[in-house]
Amino acid sequence: FMIRGFGTANSNYTSVNGLFGIASNLRNQLEPYERVEVIKGPTALLNNNPNIRAVGGSINLVPKRAEDEPITSVTGQFMTESHLGGHADFGRRFGTDKRFGLRVNLAERGGETPIDNNSEDIRIGSVALDYRGENFRLTGDFVHQDRLINSPQVLFLSVANGVAVPKAPDANNNLEQPWAFLDSSDTYVAVGGEVDISDSVTVYAKLGHNWSTDTYVTSSGSITNGEGDTSMTVGAYPYATKTWAGETGVRGEFETGAVSHNLSAALSAYNMLGEYPSQTLQAGVASNIYSPSYISPADYSFINRSFPTSSDQESQAVAISDTIGFFDDRLNLLLGARYQTINQKSFNSTTGVQTSSYADNKISPAAGIVIEPVRDVSVYMNYMENLEPGPTAGSTLSNAGEQFAPIVSKQWEAGVKWDAKTFGVTASIFQIIQPSQTTENNTLSVGGEQRNRGLELEMFGEATKGVRLLAGLAFTEGKLTKTANGTNEGNTAVGVPEVQANLGVEWDVPGIDGLTFLGRSLYTSSSYVNAANTQEIPDWWRLDIGARYAFAAYETPLIARLNVENVLDDNYWQSAGRSFITTGAPLTALLSLTAEF
């Protein structure tokens, strides 16, 4: 994910109902979830997770719940080349006033994909329970997913110094070894409850536990010349994590004269134990991005060993905020802060011997103001911070083992939003400053800095009868404002495109009830692969098209969907995030038929 020019892995971005650490480490299948919320900007006030690196923003998943009306749907799916699947969604409410709810989602799909040698098998199961009492509510969620990818695409492909980025290969090509794989299993359980102490005060608590295993046998490497030759290293990486996350708090509304208050206070705790061993299987494997070559399977029995804990991270926090309303809530002032303690221990992944430890605390303040000058229009400004783990000096550095304090990133933002219920437009400007690690004279320090400034424009909703839009335009300036020895100071930050322009359209075809045409245009400008700005991937544009048709057969409602991604079958480098380049998806057709009973 890339949000506001900052990118990182899924596990550092994603929460479930506000709890970080219980979502999948790799990819969350969406069948169990009602919606995906994107929260832009740093979020230290909103979460307690010492592992969070979501400087540009974060993502929250909201589980499905049983609705008042019964839900029974079955979906059959097909994706080129021969990828088949099915999904069942069942929801009911029971008892007096339909207080008890049950929602079950089961899905399985698998088969070959359009990428050479690549196949994927996925199984998902989820159960969501809830109870709606007169003055209290309870929830319980269980989600399990298994995912096996044979010969996954290489994600960590760099370009050697002094080599220009070559033309993107055929998107169907797969540089990965045919015998490589990614095998992951994720399970979490989460429970929650809230009690209305009065009409204006609610006490709540939530707790989640996740255990995940992710086993990689995969390649990484570098493009060594303009002809696309590569030197790859194949390694084995059996990872495992166990995480607990919980929060309890109170929300209350009251007035002091003509001023309203929406006050909240929360206590939270987080603990994650991780095992991160690795072993190189074979180095210096020669290949080519245009004509991949493969080697005989290596011995990866290493992944079946037992390993000691590599990392122990825990955090406790207390947060308090108040939204203060003036002039019948036409002006709202938000003030808040989170006090967070962080304890981290690192261990040798083979011997289990502790190599470093760190303990610290930090107060993260936040402030915001929202003004409604006229109906349906809001003008806002805010200040937020992000807290992420400080780096640890490696064994070859002069300050080996030194653990640095948490890194504090800061955002200032201002914007305006017009929301007319069926259609809306937002505009915002922001600046995020993130300190970063540097190495000078063989010594690690937090002496670097990246500054991202941007303008974002969005529109969403039904622009006119039968036409719905979802569009975004972002102009982002990512600059390296402090660098080691000042070498790359003033250069554009790695992987930050200056322009992104995306447009999605739905059009209900007049005269044909139930038929909707879909279109999506995605544009991303060029971005640099290295901090010296001597390597660059070009801009790219992709077109997706589709259709949806709702009809009935034997009084059974049916919905047929067809989506074709990259309909022009273009080949392109999609991203240069984290100094690695990745290809875009090939021409892919997805077809599904849903029956509702």
XYZ file of C-alpha atoms in Angstrom:
597
model
C 0.000 0.000 0.000
C 1.083 3.578 -0.732
C -0.753 6.388 1.073
C 0.381 9.986 0.697
C 3.681 8.812 -0.735
C 4.606 6.465 2.127
C 4.459 2.716 1.741
C 4.965 -0.344 3.866
C 3.721 -3.891 4.421
C 0.124 -4.927 5.057
C 0.710 -5.976 8.675
C 1.889 -2.470 9.574
C -1.132 -0.754 8.045
C -4.241 -2.783 8.785
C -6.523 -2.991 11.813
C -9.777 -4.853 12.455
C -12.384 -2.786 14.286
C -9.557 -0.514 15.392
C -7.350 -3.286 16.825
C -3.925 -3.580 15.206
C -2.028 -6.853 15.171
C -4.923 -9.242 14.570
C -5.234 -8.844 10.792
C -3.283 -11.060 8.396
C 0.441 -10.377 8.103
C 0.244 -10.636 4.310
C -3.130 -10.191 2.634
C -6.622 -10.013 4.071
C -9.260 -11.754 1.990
C -12.332 -9.526 1.979
C -15.227 -11.995 2.126
C -15.674 -11.582 5.942
C -15.759 -7.772 5.814
C -18.504 -5.241 5.230
C -16.263 -2.341 4.275
C -12.677 -1.099 4.088
C -11.915 2.261 5.689
C -8.861 4.279 4.583
C -7.662 6.711 7.251
C -5.226 9.211 5.761
C -2.329 10.608 7.683
C -0.486 9.574 10.892
C -2.654 7.911 13.545
C -0.724 7.816 16.848
C -3.765 9.187 18.721
C -6.011 6.474 17.280
C -4.000 3.312 17.868
C -1.654 1.556 20.257
C 0.796 -0.507 18.252
C 4.577 -0.112 18.617
C 5.052 -1.904 15.293
C 2.896 0.476 13.255
C 4.696 2.149 10.356
C 1.658 3.685 8.699
C 3.117 7.157 8.292
C 0.907 8.070 5.330
C -2.239 6.481 6.755
C -3.826 3.225 7.807
C -6.599 0.828 6.805
C -9.393 -0.498 9.024
C -11.511 -3.566 8.240
C -15.097 -3.684 9.532
C -16.533 -7.236 9.861
C -19.931 -8.134 8.429
C -22.854 -8.431 10.845
C -26.250 -10.038 10.477
C -28.803 -7.553 9.156
C -32.497 -7.277 10.031
C -33.409 -8.971 6.756
C -32.176 -12.567 6.169
C -29.137 -12.981 3.924
C -28.429 -16.115 1.884
C -26.239 -15.759 -1.177
C -24.052 -18.125 -3.157
C -21.459 -16.932 -5.687
C -19.537 -18.836 -8.329
C -16.311 -17.271 -9.598
C -13.967 -17.692 -12.559
C -10.666 -15.947 -13.374
C -8.381 -16.541 -16.322
C -6.605 -18.928 -16.871
C -8.414 -21.657 -14.905
C -9.016 -20.156 -11.489
C -12.361 -21.257 -10.023
C -14.041 -20.508 -6.726
C -17.180 -20.171 -4.682
C -18.437 -18.007 -1.825
C -21.423 -18.515 0.499
C -22.754 -15.724 2.722
C -25.395 -16.516 5.370
C -26.928 -14.096 7.868
C -29.850 -14.354 10.286
C -31.216 -12.655 13.381
C -33.014 -14.607 16.088
C -34.940 -14.199 19.311
C -36.970 -11.385 20.787
C -36.638 -8.207 18.700
C -34.054 -10.061 16.624
C -31.450 -9.381 19.261
C -29.078 -12.240 18.419
C -27.245 -12.171 15.078
C -25.216 -14.749 13.155
C -23.218 -14.081 9.979
C -21.183 -16.838 8.315
C -18.945 -16.471 5.265
C -17.220 -19.424 3.586
C -15.125 -19.201 0.437
C -12.680 -21.320 -1.494
C -10.975 -20.693 -4.803
C -7.946 -21.998 -6.598
C -6.184 -22.796 -9.841
C -3.783 -21.301 -12.338
C -3.511 -17.559 -12.943
C -2.445 -15.663 -16.099
C 1.139 -15.501 -14.744
C 3.495 -18.276 -15.882
C 3.924 -21.187 -13.418
C 1.743 -19.383 -10.898
C -1.233 -20.874 -9.076
C -3.084 -19.884 -5.950
C -5.345 -21.752 -3.526
C -7.313 -19.878 -0.868
C -9.754 -20.950 1.842
C -11.596 -18.511 4.110
C -14.053 -19.096 6.917
C -15.592 -16.533 9.264
C -18.277 -16.471 11.945
C -19.564 -13.163 13.291
C -21.874 -13.117 16.327
C -23.578 -10.155 17.922
C -26.216 -9.417 20.545
C -28.235 -6.196 20.749
C -29.607 -5.697 24.270
C -31.606 -2.759 25.545
C -28.569 -0.985 26.951
C -25.653 -3.201 25.941
C -24.197 -4.816 22.830
C -21.825 -7.763 22.378
C -19.789 -8.963 19.390
C -17.630 -11.967 18.637
C -15.610 -12.723 15.517
C -13.661 -15.736 14.327
C -11.772 -15.574 11.020
C -9.432 -18.154 9.504
C -7.743 -18.072 6.108
C -5.221 -20.333 4.370
C -3.362 -19.257 1.273
C -0.878 -21.214 -0.839
C 0.801 -19.557 -3.810
C 3.015 -21.653 -6.019
C 5.759 -19.674 -7.760
C 4.693 -16.225 -6.510
C 5.985 -13.235 -8.451
C 9.274 -11.741 -7.254
C 8.483 -8.682 -5.131
C 12.016 -7.667 -4.140
C 13.703 -6.849 -7.448
C 16.169 -3.965 -7.424
C 18.324 -2.409 -10.140
C 22.119 -2.418 -9.833
C 23.904 0.910 -9.426
C 24.680 2.583 -12.733
C 22.094 0.556 -14.669
C 19.092 2.288 -16.219
C 15.753 0.608 -15.546
C 15.048 -1.568 -18.601
C 11.714 -1.782 -20.364
C 9.093 -3.728 -18.413
C 8.808 -7.410 -19.400
C 5.699 -9.227 -20.518
C 3.369 -9.155 -17.515
C 2.796 -12.912 -17.878
C 6.505 -13.646 -17.341
C 7.468 -15.019 -13.953
C 11.036 -14.622 -12.730
C 10.364 -16.803 -9.669
C 11.463 -20.440 -9.474
C 8.614 -22.867 -10.359
C 9.181 -24.741 -7.071
C 9.102 -21.638 -4.874
C 6.013 -20.997 -2.795
C 4.320 -18.887 -0.153
C 2.222 -20.761 2.403
C 0.341 -18.692 4.969
C -2.240 -19.401 7.642
C -3.948 -16.703 9.723
C -6.479 -17.057 12.516
C -7.918 -14.458 14.834
C -10.573 -14.287 17.513
C -11.978 -10.969 18.689
C -14.657 -10.156 21.246
C -16.135 -6.847 22.260
C -18.896 -5.273 24.283
C -20.310 -1.912 25.244
C -22.729 -0.840 27.960
C -24.779 2.357 28.052
C -24.379 3.664 31.612
C -26.811 6.449 30.745
C -28.237 8.103 27.652
C -24.964 9.941 27.169
C -22.247 7.660 28.607
C -21.015 4.349 27.159
C -18.327 2.026 28.503
C -16.692 -0.429 26.089
C -14.022 -3.112 25.879
C -12.544 -5.216 23.050
C -9.895 -7.918 22.883
C -8.312 -9.756 19.975
C -5.793 -12.572 19.494
C -4.053 -13.553 16.263
C -1.699 -16.383 15.434
C -0.099 -16.506 12.003
C 2.439 -18.635 10.167
C 3.926 -17.508 6.866
C 6.456 -19.689 5.082
C 8.312 -18.287 2.088
C 10.654 -20.014 -0.285
C 11.256 -17.139 -2.628
C 13.766 -15.108 -4.624
C 15.122 -11.600 -4.473
C 17.799 -9.983 -6.525
C 18.919 -7.295 -8.905
C 18.780 -6.408 -12.601
C 22.426 -6.192 -13.623
C 22.291 -4.623 -17.114
C 20.043 -2.975 -19.687
C 19.321 -6.320 -21.384
C 17.380 -7.477 -18.306
C 19.878 -10.002 -16.932
C 19.458 -10.664 -13.225
C 21.379 -12.136 -10.307
C 18.984 -13.728 -7.827
C 19.197 -15.241 -4.360
C 16.739 -17.934 -3.307
C 15.993 -18.120 0.407
C 13.714 -19.782 2.937
C 11.820 -17.646 5.473
C 9.526 -19.405 7.967
C 7.803 -16.649 9.975
C 5.396 -16.957 12.891
C 3.683 -14.374 15.103
C 1.324 -14.382 18.067
C -0.389 -11.139 18.977
C -2.713 -9.898 21.695
C -4.407 -6.504 21.481
C -7.035 -4.997 23.739
C -8.697 -1.742 24.636
C -11.206 -0.504 27.193
C -12.622 2.959 27.496
C -15.521 5.307 27.998
C -17.331 7.740 25.694
C -19.568 10.474 26.962
C -21.490 13.527 25.786
C -22.341 16.522 27.964
C -22.742 20.287 27.819
C -21.205 23.175 29.717
C -23.525 26.048 29.013
C -23.770 26.554 25.270
C -20.680 24.376 24.623
C -21.012 20.655 23.858
C -18.400 18.020 24.658
C -17.816 14.571 23.190
C -15.238 13.107 25.541
C -13.452 9.775 25.221
C -10.777 8.033 27.266
C -9.170 4.651 26.641
C -6.624 2.218 28.051
C -4.970 -0.182 25.614
C -2.338 -2.901 25.568
C -0.499 -4.780 22.830
C 1.953 -7.695 22.741
C 3.493 -9.508 19.774
C 5.931 -12.411 19.802
C 7.605 -13.090 16.471
C 9.899 -15.713 14.948
C 11.816 -14.466 11.889
C 14.562 -16.950 10.899
C 15.982 -17.078 7.385
C 18.411 -19.147 5.356
C 19.950 -18.611 1.945
C 19.353 -21.635 -0.292
C 21.280 -20.535 -3.353
C 22.928 -17.249 -4.345
C 24.019 -15.902 -7.722
C 21.227 -17.553 -9.735
C 21.369 -16.106 -13.268
C 18.165 -15.289 -15.130
C 16.565 -12.633 -17.343
C 13.322 -10.696 -16.931
C 12.402 -11.249 -20.599
C 13.365 -14.922 -20.748
C 13.486 -16.404 -17.229
C 15.599 -19.482 -16.570
C 15.200 -21.873 -13.664
C 17.317 -24.154 -11.488
C 16.684 -27.526 -9.862
C 14.822 -27.467 -6.531
C 16.977 -26.650 -3.518
C 16.811 -28.287 -0.109
C 14.466 -26.172 2.000
C 13.968 -28.608 4.889
C 15.250 -25.726 7.049
C 11.690 -24.391 7.256
C 10.536 -27.450 9.243
C 12.797 -26.712 12.222
C 11.702 -25.166 15.508
C 12.985 -21.658 16.139
C 13.272 -19.429 19.206
C 11.531 -16.076 19.562
C 13.184 -13.345 17.472
C 11.213 -10.359 18.707
C 9.088 -9.431 21.728
C 7.181 -6.160 21.426
C 4.730 -4.794 23.933
C 3.047 -1.501 24.598
C 0.573 0.050 27.008
C -1.165 3.363 26.424
C -3.743 5.770 27.732
C -5.506 8.167 25.369
C -7.936 10.997 25.967
C -9.706 13.331 23.558
C -12.498 15.871 23.595
C -14.469 17.239 20.678
C -15.750 20.630 21.803
C -18.686 22.090 19.899
C -19.613 25.773 19.620
C -22.517 27.580 17.939
C -24.790 24.522 17.746
C -21.791 22.416 16.683
C -21.092 24.565 13.640
C -17.547 24.870 14.987
C -15.845 21.827 16.509
C -12.460 21.736 18.194
C -10.675 18.410 18.740
C -7.961 18.129 21.385
C -6.324 14.843 22.323
C -3.182 13.010 23.341
C -1.909 9.464 23.811
C 0.709 8.452 26.366
C 2.379 5.254 25.183
C 5.054 3.038 26.717
C 7.073 0.833 24.379
C 9.189 -2.200 25.316
C 11.080 -4.097 22.627
C 13.471 -7.025 22.838
C 15.339 -8.627 19.948
C 16.910 -12.100 19.944
C 19.188 -14.085 17.684
C 16.805 -16.030 15.458
C 18.944 -19.184 15.669
C 20.260 -19.284 19.248
C 17.572 -17.268 21.024
C 20.208 -15.108 22.762
C 18.978 -11.569 23.411
C 20.775 -9.058 21.196
C 19.100 -5.771 22.149
C 16.376 -4.277 24.300
C 14.634 -0.958 24.508
C 12.097 0.745 26.753
C 10.720 4.257 26.414
C 7.555 6.309 26.558
C 6.114 9.072 24.437
C 3.204 11.521 24.470
C 1.610 12.008 21.052
C -0.615 15.104 20.892
C -3.250 15.860 18.272
C -5.467 18.825 17.476
C -8.079 19.638 14.881
C -10.790 22.113 14.016
C -13.867 21.727 11.804
C -16.018 24.680 10.719
C -19.330 24.441 8.864
C -19.758 27.873 7.261
C -22.781 26.785 5.211
C -24.935 23.683 5.009
C -23.198 20.551 3.661
C -19.767 22.257 3.640
C -17.006 21.618 6.185
C -13.622 23.307 6.412
C -11.004 21.610 8.589
C -7.420 21.702 9.814
C -5.527 19.180 11.926
C -2.189 18.218 13.402
C -1.323 14.547 13.996
C 1.734 12.454 14.794
C 2.872 8.923 14.056
C 5.028 6.745 16.286
C 7.142 3.910 14.866
C 9.998 1.792 16.218
C 13.464 3.278 16.086
C 16.154 1.359 14.172
C 18.788 -0.949 15.662
C 22.400 -0.646 14.534
C 23.604 -3.749 12.693
C 26.473 -5.971 13.786
C 28.961 -4.486 11.280
C 28.520 -0.880 12.473
C 30.620 0.896 15.077
C 27.556 1.308 17.348
C 26.341 -2.271 16.830
C 23.281 -3.165 18.888
C 22.304 0.434 19.691
C 18.514 0.764 19.766
C 17.184 4.211 18.901
C 14.161 5.956 20.357
C 10.811 5.758 18.534
C 10.630 7.870 15.391
C 8.011 10.622 15.466
C 6.501 11.742 12.152
C 4.354 14.880 12.036
C 1.492 15.937 9.749
C -0.232 19.251 9.179
C -3.368 19.150 7.032
C -6.155 21.474 5.886
C -9.115 20.848 3.623
C -12.713 21.379 2.646
C -15.514 18.879 2.059
C -18.865 19.326 0.342
C -21.234 16.416 0.978
C -24.713 16.661 -0.528
C -25.569 13.071 0.596
C -25.766 11.623 -2.916
C -22.610 13.340 -4.177
C -19.535 14.857 -2.557
C -16.234 16.583 -3.255
C -13.183 16.959 -1.012
C -9.966 18.936 -1.372
C -7.022 18.812 1.035
C -3.428 19.909 1.368
C -0.934 18.241 3.701
C 2.668 18.098 4.820
C 4.224 15.045 6.500
C 7.777 15.058 7.880
C 9.339 11.682 8.661
C 12.789 11.294 10.261
C 14.809 8.364 8.913
C 17.979 6.437 9.644
C 21.310 7.290 8.033
C 24.809 5.819 8.201
C 27.830 8.117 8.339
C 31.389 7.041 9.174
C 30.107 3.504 9.775
C 27.767 4.762 12.499
C 23.982 4.508 12.425
C 21.883 7.502 13.478
C 18.438 8.955 12.916
C 19.770 11.893 10.937
C 17.724 11.699 7.756
C 14.397 13.277 6.910
C 11.741 12.956 4.190
C 9.097 15.616 3.629
C 5.984 14.870 1.596
C 3.687 17.728 0.570
C 0.559 17.195 -1.415
C -2.772 18.303 -2.808
C -5.609 15.763 -3.019
C -8.933 16.148 -4.828
C -11.704 13.558 -4.651
C -15.299 13.208 -5.775
C -17.743 10.436 -5.055
C -21.405 9.527 -5.457
C -24.152 9.882 -8.053
C -23.202 12.816 -10.278
C -26.420 12.543 -12.254
C -29.226 10.004 -12.397
C -27.776 6.602 -13.235
C -24.125 7.773 -13.270
C -21.891 7.191 -10.237
C -18.295 8.372 -9.911
C -15.365 7.604 -7.672
C -12.413 9.780 -8.660
C -9.190 10.972 -7.106
C -6.383 13.281 -8.187
C -3.222 13.608 -6.083
C -0.202 15.849 -6.565
C 2.618 14.821 -4.224
C 6.059 16.315 -3.719
C 8.309 13.906 -1.836
C 11.661 15.440 -0.935
C 14.737 14.201 0.921
C 15.353 17.175 3.192
C 18.167 15.613 5.279
C 20.525 12.863 4.072
C 23.823 11.250 5.046
C 26.630 13.724 4.311
C 24.047 15.784 2.390
C 24.704 13.602 -0.675
C 21.127 13.326 -1.963
C 19.637 16.288 -0.135
C 16.881 17.961 -2.156
C 16.281 14.910 -4.346
C 12.882 13.330 -4.884
C 12.080 10.508 -2.458
C 12.120 6.928 -3.727
C 8.835 5.543 -5.052
C 6.808 8.777 -4.776
C 4.980 9.656 -8.029
C 4.191 13.339 -8.503
C 0.755 12.672 -10.002
C -1.860 9.987 -9.499
C -5.208 10.270 -11.297
C -7.863 7.568 -10.949
C -11.442 7.560 -12.203
C -14.121 4.922 -11.712
C -17.524 5.187 -13.441
C -20.758 3.200 -13.198
C -23.489 3.846 -15.793
C -26.963 2.315 -15.556
C -27.924 1.638 -19.173
C -31.230 3.396 -19.982
C -34.026 1.103 -21.109
C -32.378 -2.106 -19.826
C -33.297 -2.660 -16.205
C -30.492 -4.087 -14.113
C -27.650 -3.542 -16.612
C -24.719 -1.382 -15.534
C -21.510 -0.698 -17.442
C -18.298 -0.140 -15.467
C -15.060 1.617 -16.329
C -11.896 2.490 -14.462
C -8.889 4.537 -15.547
C -5.669 4.475 -13.464
C -2.729 6.799 -14.092
C 0.537 7.073 -12.130
C 3.395 9.347 -13.151
C 7.043 8.306 -13.150
C 8.939 7.708 -9.901
C 12.541 7.223 -8.872
C 14.010 3.874 -7.841
C 17.042 5.267 -5.997
C 17.749 8.241 -3.750
C 20.339 9.582 -6.212
C 17.498 9.987 -8.757
C 19.537 8.306 -11.496
C 17.093 5.404 -11.971
C 13.453 5.899 -12.832
C 10.398 3.907 -13.891
C 8.156 5.606 -16.494
C 4.585 6.700 -15.989
C 1.821 4.215 -16.733
C -1.868 4.169 -17.557
C -4.263 1.240 -17.227
C -7.845 0.760 -18.392
C -10.316 -1.654 -16.786
C -13.839 -2.298 -18.060
C -16.761 -4.354 -16.846
C -20.484 -4.890 -16.589
C -23.027 -5.921 -13.975
C -26.471 -7.363 -14.745
C -29.142 -7.974 -12.111
C -32.041 -10.214 -13.154
C -34.226 -13.055 -11.895
C -34.599 -16.697 -12.872
C -37.431 -18.778 -11.415
C -38.032 -15.955 -8.910
C -34.425 -16.166 -7.690
C -32.513 -12.852 -7.850
C -29.236 -13.199 -9.744
C -26.330 -10.820 -10.338
C -23.789 -11.506 -13.091
C -20.511 -9.575 -13.013
C -17.735 -9.324 -15.581
C -14.550 -7.313 -15.005
C -11.563 -7.126 -17.339
C -8.430 -5.616 -15.803
C -5.690 -4.155 -18.016
C -7.937 -4.598 -21.026
C -5.242 -3.241 -23.377
C -2.754 -5.840 -22.058
C -0.067 -3.230 -21.379
C 3.253 -4.122 -19.783
C 4.527 -1.648 -17.182
C 6.470 -1.205 -13.969
C 3.780 -0.497 -11.413
C 5.761 0.723 -8.397
C 9.232 1.598 -7.158
C 8.297 1.614 -3.478
C 11.094 0.728 -1.006
C 13.598 0.805 -3.939
C 12.128 -2.382 -5.458
C 10.341 -2.460 -8.785
C 7.266 -4.575 -9.462
C 5.363 -5.297 -12.649
C 1.690 -4.579 -13.178
C -0.927 -7.291 -13.548
C -1.490 -8.851 -16.984
C -4.783 -8.864 -18.883
C -7.156 -10.623 -16.499
C -10.852 -11.436 -16.808
C -13.001 -12.103 -13.743
C -16.522 -13.505 -14.005
C -18.991 -14.250 -11.215
C -22.642 -15.161 -10.753
C -24.401 -14.552 -7.435
C -27.735 -16.077 -6.456
C -29.691 -14.593 -3.538
C -32.231 -16.809 -1.777
